[in-house]
PDB file of C-alpha atoms in Angstrom:
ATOM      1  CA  UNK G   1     -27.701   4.694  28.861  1.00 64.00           C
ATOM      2  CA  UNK G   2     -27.856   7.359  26.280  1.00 71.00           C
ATOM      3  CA  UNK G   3     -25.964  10.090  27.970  1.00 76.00           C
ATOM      4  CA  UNK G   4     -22.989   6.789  29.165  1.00 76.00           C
ATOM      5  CA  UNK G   5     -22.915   6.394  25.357  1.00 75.00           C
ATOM      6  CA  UNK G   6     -22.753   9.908  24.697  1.00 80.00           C
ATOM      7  CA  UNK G   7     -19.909  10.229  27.035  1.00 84.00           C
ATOM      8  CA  UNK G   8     -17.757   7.485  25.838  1.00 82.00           C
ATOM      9  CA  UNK G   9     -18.090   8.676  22.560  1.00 83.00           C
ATOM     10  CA  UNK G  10     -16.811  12.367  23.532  1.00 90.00           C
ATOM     11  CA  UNK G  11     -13.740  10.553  25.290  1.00 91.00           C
ATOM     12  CA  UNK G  12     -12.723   8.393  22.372  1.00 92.00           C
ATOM     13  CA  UNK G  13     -12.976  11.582  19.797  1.00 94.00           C
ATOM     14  CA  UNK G  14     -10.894  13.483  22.185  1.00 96.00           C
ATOM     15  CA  UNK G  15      -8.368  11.006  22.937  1.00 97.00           C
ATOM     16  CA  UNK G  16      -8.204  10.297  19.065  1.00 97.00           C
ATOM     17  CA  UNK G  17      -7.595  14.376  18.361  1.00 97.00           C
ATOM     18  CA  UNK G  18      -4.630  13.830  21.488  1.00 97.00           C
ATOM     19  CA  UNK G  19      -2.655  11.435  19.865  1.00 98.00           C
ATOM     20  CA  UNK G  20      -3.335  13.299  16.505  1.00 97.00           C
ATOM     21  CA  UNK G  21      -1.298  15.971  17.465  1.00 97.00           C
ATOM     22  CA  UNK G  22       0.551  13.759  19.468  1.00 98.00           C
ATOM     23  CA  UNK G  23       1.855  12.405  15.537  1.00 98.00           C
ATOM     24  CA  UNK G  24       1.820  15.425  14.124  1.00 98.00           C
ATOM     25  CA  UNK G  25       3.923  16.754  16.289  1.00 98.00           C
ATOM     26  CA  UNK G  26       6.731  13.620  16.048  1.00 98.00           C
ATOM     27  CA  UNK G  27      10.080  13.619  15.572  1.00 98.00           C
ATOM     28  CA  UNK G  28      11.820  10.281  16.310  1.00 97.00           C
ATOM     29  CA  UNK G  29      12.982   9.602  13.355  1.00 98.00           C
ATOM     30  CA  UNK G  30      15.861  12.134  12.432  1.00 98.00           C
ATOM     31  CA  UNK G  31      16.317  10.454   8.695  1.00 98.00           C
ATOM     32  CA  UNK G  32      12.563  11.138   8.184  1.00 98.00           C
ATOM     33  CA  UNK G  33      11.924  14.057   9.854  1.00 98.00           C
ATOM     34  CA  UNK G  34      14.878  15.832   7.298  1.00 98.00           C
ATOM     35  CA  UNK G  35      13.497  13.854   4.038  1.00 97.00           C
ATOM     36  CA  UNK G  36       9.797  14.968   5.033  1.00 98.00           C
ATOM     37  CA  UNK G  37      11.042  18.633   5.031  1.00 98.00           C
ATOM     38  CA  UNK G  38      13.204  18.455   2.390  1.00 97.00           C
ATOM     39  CA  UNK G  39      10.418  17.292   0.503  1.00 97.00           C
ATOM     40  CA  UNK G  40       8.005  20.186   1.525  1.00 97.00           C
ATOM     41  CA  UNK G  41      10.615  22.746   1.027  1.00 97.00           C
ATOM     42  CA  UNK G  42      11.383  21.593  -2.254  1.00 96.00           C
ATOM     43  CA  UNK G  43       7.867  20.585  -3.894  1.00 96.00           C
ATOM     44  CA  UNK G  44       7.080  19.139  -7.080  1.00 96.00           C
ATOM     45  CA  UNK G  45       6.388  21.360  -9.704  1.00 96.00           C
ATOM     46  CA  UNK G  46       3.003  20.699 -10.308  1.00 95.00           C
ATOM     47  CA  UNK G  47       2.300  21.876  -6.332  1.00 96.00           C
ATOM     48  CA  UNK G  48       4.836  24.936  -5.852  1.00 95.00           C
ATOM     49  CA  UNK G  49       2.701  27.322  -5.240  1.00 96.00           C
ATOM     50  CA  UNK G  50       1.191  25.212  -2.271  1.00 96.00           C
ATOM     51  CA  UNK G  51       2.137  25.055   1.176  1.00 97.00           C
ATOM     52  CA  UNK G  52       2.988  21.358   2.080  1.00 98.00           C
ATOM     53  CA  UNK G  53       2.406  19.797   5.110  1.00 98.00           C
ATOM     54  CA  UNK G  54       5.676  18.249   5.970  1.00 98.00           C
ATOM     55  CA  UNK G  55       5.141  16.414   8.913  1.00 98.00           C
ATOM     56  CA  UNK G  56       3.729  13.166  10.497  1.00 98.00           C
ATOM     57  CA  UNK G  57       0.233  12.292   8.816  1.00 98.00           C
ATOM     58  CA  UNK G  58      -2.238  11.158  11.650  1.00 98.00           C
ATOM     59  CA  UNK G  59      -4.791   8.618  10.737  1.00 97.00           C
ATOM     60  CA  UNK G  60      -8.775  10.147   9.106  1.00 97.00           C
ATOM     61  CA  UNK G  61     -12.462   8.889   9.426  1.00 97.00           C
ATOM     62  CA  UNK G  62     -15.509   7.852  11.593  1.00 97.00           C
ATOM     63  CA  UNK G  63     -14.386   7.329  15.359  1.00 96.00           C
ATOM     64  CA  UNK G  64     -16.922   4.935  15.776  1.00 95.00           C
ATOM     65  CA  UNK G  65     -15.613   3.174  12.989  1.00 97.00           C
ATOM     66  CA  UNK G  66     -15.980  -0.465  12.457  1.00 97.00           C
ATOM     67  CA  UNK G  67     -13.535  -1.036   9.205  1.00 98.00           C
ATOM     68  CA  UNK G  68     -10.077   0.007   9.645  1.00 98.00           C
ATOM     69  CA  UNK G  69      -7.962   0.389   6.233  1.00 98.00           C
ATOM     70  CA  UNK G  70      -3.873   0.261   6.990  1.00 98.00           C
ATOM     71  CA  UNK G  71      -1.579   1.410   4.397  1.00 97.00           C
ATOM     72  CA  UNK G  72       2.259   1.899   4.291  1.00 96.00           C
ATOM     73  CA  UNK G  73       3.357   5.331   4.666  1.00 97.00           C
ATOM     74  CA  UNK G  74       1.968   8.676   3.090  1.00 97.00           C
ATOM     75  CA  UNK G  75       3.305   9.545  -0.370  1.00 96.00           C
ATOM     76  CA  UNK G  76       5.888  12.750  -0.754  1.00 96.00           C
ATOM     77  CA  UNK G  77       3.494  14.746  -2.299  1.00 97.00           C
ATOM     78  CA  UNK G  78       0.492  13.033  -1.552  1.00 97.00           C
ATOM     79  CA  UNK G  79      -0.122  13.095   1.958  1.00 97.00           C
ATOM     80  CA  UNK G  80       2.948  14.447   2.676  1.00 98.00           C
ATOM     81  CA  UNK G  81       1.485  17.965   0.575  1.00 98.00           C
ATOM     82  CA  UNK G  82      -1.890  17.808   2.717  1.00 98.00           C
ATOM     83  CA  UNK G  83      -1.796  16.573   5.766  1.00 97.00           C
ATOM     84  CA  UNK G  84      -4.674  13.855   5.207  1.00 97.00           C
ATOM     85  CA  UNK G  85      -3.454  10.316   5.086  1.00 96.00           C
ATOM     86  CA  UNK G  86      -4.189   8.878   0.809  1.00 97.00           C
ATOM     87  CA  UNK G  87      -5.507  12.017   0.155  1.00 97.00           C
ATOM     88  CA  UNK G  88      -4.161  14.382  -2.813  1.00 95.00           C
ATOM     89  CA  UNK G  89      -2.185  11.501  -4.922  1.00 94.00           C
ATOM     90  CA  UNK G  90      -3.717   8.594  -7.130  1.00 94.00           C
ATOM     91  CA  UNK G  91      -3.690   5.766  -5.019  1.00 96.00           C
ATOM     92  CA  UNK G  92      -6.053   7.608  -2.952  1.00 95.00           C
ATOM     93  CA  UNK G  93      -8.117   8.361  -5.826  1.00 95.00           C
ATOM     94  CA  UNK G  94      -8.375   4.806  -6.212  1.00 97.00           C
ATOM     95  CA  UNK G  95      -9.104   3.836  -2.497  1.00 98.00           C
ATOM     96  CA  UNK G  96     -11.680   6.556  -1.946  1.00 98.00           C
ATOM     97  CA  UNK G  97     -13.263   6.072  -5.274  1.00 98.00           C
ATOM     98  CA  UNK G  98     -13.679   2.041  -3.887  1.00 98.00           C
ATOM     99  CA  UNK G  99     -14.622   3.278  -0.152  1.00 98.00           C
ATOM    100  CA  UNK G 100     -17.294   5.425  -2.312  1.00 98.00           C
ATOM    101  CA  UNK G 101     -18.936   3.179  -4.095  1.00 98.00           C
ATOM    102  CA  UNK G 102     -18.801   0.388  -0.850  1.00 98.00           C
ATOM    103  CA  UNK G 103     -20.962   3.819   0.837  1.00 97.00           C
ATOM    104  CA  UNK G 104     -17.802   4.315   3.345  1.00 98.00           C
ATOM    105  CA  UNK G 105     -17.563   7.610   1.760  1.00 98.00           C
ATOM    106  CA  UNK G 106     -19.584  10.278   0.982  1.00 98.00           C
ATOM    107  CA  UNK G 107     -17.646  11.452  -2.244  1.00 97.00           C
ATOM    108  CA  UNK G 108     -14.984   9.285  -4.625  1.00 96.00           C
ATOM    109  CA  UNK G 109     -12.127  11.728  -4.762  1.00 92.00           C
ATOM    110  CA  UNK G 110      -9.734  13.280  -2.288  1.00 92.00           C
ATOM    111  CA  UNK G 111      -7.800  16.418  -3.137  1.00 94.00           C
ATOM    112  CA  UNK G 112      -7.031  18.273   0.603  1.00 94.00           C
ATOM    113  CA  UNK G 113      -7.808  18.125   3.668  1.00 92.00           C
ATOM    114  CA  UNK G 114     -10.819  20.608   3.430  1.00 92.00           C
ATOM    115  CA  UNK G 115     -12.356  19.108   0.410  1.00 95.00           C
ATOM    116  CA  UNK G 116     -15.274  17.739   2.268  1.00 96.00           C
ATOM    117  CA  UNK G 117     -14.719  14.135   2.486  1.00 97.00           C
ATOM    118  CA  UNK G 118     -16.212  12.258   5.286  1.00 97.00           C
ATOM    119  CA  UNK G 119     -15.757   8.530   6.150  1.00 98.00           C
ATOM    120  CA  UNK G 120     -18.854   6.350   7.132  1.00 97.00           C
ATOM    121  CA  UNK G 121     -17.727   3.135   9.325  1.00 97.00           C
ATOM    122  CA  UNK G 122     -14.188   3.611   8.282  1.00 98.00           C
ATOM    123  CA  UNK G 123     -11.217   4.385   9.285  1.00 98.00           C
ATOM    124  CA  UNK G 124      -7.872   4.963   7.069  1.00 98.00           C
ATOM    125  CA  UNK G 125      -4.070   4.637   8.829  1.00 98.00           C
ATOM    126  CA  UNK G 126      -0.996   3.813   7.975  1.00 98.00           C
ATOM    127  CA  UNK G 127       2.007   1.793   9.602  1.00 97.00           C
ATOM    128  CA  UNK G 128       4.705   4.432   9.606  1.00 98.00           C
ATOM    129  CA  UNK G 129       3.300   8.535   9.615  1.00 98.00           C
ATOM    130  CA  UNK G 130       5.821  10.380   7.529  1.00 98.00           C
ATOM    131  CA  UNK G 131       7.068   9.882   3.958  1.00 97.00           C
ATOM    132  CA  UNK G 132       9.872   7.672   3.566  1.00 97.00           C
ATOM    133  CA  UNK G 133      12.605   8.015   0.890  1.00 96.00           C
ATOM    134  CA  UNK G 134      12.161   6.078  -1.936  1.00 92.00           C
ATOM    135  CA  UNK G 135       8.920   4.761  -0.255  1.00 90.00           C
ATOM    136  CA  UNK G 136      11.215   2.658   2.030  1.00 94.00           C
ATOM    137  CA  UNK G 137      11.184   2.956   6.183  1.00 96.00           C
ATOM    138  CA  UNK G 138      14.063   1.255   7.845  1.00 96.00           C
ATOM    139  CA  UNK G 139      12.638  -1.636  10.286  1.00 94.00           C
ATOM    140  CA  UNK G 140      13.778   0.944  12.768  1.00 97.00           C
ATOM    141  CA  UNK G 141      11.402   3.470  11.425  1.00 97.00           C
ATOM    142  CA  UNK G 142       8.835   0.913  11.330  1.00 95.00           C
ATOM    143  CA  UNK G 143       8.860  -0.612  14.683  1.00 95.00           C
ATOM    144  CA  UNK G 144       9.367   3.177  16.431  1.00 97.00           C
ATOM    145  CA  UNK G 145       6.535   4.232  14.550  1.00 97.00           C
ATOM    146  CA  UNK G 146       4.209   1.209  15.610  1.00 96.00           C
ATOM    147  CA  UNK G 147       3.012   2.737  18.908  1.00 97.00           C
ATOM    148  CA  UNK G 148       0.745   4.725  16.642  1.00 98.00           C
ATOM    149  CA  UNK G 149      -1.273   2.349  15.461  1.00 97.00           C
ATOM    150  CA  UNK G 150      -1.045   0.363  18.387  1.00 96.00           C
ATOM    151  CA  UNK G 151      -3.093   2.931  20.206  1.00 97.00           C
ATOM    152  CA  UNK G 152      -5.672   3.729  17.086  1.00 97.00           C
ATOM    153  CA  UNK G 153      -6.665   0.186  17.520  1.00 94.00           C
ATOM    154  CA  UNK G 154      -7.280   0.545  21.451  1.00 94.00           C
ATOM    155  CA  UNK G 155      -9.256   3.468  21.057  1.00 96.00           C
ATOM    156  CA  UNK G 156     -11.205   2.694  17.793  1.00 96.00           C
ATOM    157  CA  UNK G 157     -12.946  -0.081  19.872  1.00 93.00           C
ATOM    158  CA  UNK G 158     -15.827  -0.604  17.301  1.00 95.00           C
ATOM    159  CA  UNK G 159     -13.498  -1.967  14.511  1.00 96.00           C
ATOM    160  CA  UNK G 160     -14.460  -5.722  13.626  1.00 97.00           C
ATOM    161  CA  UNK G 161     -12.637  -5.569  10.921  1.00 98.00           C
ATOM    162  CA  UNK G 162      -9.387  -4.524   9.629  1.00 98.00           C
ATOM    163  CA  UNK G 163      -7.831  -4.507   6.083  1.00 98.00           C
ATOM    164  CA  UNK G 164      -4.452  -4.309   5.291  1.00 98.00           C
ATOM    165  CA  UNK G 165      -3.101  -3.007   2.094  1.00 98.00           C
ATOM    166  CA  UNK G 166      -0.136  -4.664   1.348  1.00 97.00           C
ATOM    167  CA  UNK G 167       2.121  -7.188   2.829  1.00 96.00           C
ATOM    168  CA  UNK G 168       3.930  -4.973   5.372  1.00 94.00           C
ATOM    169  CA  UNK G 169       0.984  -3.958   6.657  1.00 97.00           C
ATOM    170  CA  UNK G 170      -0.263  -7.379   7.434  1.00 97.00           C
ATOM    171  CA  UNK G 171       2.990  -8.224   9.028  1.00 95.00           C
ATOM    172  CA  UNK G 172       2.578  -5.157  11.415  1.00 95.00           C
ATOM    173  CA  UNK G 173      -1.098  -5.688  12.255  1.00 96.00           C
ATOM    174  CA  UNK G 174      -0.566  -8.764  12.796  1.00 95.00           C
ATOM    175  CA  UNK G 175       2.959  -7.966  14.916  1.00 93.00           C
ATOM    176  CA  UNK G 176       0.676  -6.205  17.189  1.00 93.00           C
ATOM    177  CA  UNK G 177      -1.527  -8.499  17.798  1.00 90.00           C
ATOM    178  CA  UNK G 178       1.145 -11.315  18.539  1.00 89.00           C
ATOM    179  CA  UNK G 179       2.578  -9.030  20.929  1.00 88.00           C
ATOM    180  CA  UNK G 180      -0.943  -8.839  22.793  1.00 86.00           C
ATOM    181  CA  UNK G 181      -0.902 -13.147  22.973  1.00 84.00           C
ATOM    182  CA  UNK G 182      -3.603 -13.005  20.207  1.00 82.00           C
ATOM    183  CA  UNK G 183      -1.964 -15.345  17.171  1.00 83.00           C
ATOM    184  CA  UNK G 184      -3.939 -15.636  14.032  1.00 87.00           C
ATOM    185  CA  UNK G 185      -6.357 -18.377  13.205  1.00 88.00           C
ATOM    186  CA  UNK G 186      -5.663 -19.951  10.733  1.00 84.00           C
ATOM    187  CA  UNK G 187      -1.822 -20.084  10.937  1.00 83.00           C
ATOM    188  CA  UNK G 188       0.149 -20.211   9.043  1.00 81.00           C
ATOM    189  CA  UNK G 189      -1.326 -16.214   8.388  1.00 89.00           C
ATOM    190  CA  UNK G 190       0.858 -15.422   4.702  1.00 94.00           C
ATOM    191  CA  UNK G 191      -0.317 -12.437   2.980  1.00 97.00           C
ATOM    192  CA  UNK G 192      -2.352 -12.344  -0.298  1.00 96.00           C
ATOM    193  CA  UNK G 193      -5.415 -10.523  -1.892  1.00 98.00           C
ATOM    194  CA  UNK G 194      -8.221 -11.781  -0.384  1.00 97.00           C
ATOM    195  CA  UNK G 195      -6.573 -13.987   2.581  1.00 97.00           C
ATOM    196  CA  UNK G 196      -8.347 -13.326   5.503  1.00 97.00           C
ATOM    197  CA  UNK G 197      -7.529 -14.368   9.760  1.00 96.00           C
ATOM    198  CA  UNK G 198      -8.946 -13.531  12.543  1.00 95.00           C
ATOM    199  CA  UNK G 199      -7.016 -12.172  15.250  1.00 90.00           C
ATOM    200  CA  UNK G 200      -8.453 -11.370  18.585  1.00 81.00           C
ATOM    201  CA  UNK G 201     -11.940 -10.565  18.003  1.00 89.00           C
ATOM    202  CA  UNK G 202     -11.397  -8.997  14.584  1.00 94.00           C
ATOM    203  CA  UNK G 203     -10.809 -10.051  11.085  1.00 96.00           C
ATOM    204  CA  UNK G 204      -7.702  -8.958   8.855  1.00 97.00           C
ATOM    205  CA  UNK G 205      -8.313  -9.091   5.218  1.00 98.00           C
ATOM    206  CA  UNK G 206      -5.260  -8.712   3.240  1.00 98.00           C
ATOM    207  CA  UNK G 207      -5.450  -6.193  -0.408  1.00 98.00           C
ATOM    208  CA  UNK G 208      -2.606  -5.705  -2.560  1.00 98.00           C
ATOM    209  CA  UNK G 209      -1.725  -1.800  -2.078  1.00 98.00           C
ATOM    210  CA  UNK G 210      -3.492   0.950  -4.367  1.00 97.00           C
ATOM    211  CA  UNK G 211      -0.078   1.754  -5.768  1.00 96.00           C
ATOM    212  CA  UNK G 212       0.158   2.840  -9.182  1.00 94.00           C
ATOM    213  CA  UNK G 213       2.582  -0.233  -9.407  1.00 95.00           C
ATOM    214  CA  UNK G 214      -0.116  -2.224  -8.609  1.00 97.00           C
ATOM    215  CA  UNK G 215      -3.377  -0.567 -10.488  1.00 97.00           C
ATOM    216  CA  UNK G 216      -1.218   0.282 -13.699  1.00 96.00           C
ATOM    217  CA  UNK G 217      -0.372  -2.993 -14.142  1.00 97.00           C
ATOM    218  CA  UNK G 218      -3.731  -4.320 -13.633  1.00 97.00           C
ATOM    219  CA  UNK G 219      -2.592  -6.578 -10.193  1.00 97.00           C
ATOM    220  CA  UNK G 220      -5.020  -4.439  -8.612  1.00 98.00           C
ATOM    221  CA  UNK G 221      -8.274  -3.624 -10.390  1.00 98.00           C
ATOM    222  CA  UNK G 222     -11.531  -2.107  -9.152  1.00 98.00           C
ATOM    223  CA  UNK G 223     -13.084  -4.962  -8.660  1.00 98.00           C
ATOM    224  CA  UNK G 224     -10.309  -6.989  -6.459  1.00 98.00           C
ATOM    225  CA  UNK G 225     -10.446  -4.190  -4.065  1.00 98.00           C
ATOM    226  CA  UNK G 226     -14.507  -3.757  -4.260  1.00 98.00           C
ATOM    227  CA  UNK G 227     -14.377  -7.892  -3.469  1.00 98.00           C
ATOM    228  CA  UNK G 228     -12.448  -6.773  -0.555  1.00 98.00           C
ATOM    229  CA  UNK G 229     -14.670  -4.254   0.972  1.00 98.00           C
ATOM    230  CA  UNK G 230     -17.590  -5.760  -0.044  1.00 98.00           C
ATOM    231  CA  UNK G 231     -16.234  -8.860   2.272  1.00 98.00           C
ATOM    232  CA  UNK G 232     -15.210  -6.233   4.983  1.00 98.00           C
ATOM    233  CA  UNK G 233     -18.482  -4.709   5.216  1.00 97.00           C
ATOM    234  CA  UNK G 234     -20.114  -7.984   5.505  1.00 97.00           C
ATOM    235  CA  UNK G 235     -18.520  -8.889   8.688  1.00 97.00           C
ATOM    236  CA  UNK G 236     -18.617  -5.684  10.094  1.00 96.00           C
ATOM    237  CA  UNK G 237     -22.385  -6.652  10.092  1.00 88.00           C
ATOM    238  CA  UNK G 238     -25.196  -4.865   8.967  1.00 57.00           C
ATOM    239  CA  UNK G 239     -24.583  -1.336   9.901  1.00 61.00           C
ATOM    240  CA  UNK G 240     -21.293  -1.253   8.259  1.00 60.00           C
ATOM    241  CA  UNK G 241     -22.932   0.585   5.307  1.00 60.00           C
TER     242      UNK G 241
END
């Protein structure tokens, strides 16, 4: 039984590093692929002495993962600078400081990709994989972009439950799942801090995004999104932690 376990846990990390590459390696989206690269060749000030990534950002954490986080898109010089999806840019700062103190991570901050971070029972995505102008994917963007996640959720197979920051990632999550035959219960399924459906045999939580729209103005504070993944790790059961 051990060694069976063993195995399918060896399959799922190497079909996960697959469709990594698979993203990084994208480029669908001709509008995105040039803004992306523009972006990297450009820099902000702050990073020009830095190499930036400047292509699709494939999704980071535990394969065996039984919280999945889904955000938007990565930021132009957040994860579009290191390669690591929320990492190097303050909204990450404020979801890994939260994922840190839920013990889903070993260390609050996230600067690169080789700054030591490790996720416990999580895993962090995102809807589209490369950074949009203005922050804002076309629908066509969006709904080329979806096989991604579509196939993180097959192979993340552990994931009870799955938390969606903001209300286009709810829409897609749950998109997905309609598309399966699996509708939400309760329906109507409308977005909000806090709401929560179950779809399939998972839960979706819904969080307003870590934006600094959102945490500046105080819509999001520390302890709406620690309510959140306190909630998640609850019914992710007791080895969430």
């Amino acid at each position: 039984m051990a060694r069976e376990s063993r195995r399918r846990d060896e399959a799922r990390v190497a079909a996960l590093t697959e469709l990594e590459e698979r993203i990084a390696d994208c480029r669908r989206c001709p509008r995105l692929v040039a803004w992306r690269e523009q972006t990297a060749r450009e820099k902000r000030a702050a990073y020009r002495d830095e190499t930036y990534w400047g292509r699709p950002v494939p999704g980071f954490g535990d394969p065996a993962a039984r919280i999945l986080i889904v955000g938007l898109a990565p930021a132009a010089h957040g994860g579009n600078r290191t390669g690591r999806v929320f990492t190097g840019d303050r909204s990450g700062n404020f979801l890994f400081g939260a994922l840190h103190r839920a013990g889903l991570a070993n260390q609050p901050t996230s600067t690169h990709r080789g700054d030591g971070l490790r996720l416990r029972n999580a895993f962090v995505s995102a809807t589209v994989r490369c950074a949009p102008p203005a922050n804002k994917p076309t629908t066509e963007e969006r709904e080329t972009c979806r096989i991604y996640l579509e196939t993180e959720l097959d192979l993340l197979a552990d994931v009870r439950v799955m938390i969606a920051l903001g209300g286009y990632a709810w829409s897609q999550v749950l998109r997905i799942c309609r598309a399966r035959g699996d509708p939400p219960s309760p329906r109507p399924a409308r977005f909000g801090h806090g709401a929560e459906v179950t779809v399939e045999d998972r839960t979706l939580l819904g969080s307003y995004h870590p934006s600094q729209q959102n945490t500046f103005t105080g819509r999001l504070t520390p302890d709406m999104l620690d309510a959140v993944l306190e909630r998640a790790v609850e019914l992710a059961g007791e080895n969430a932690r």
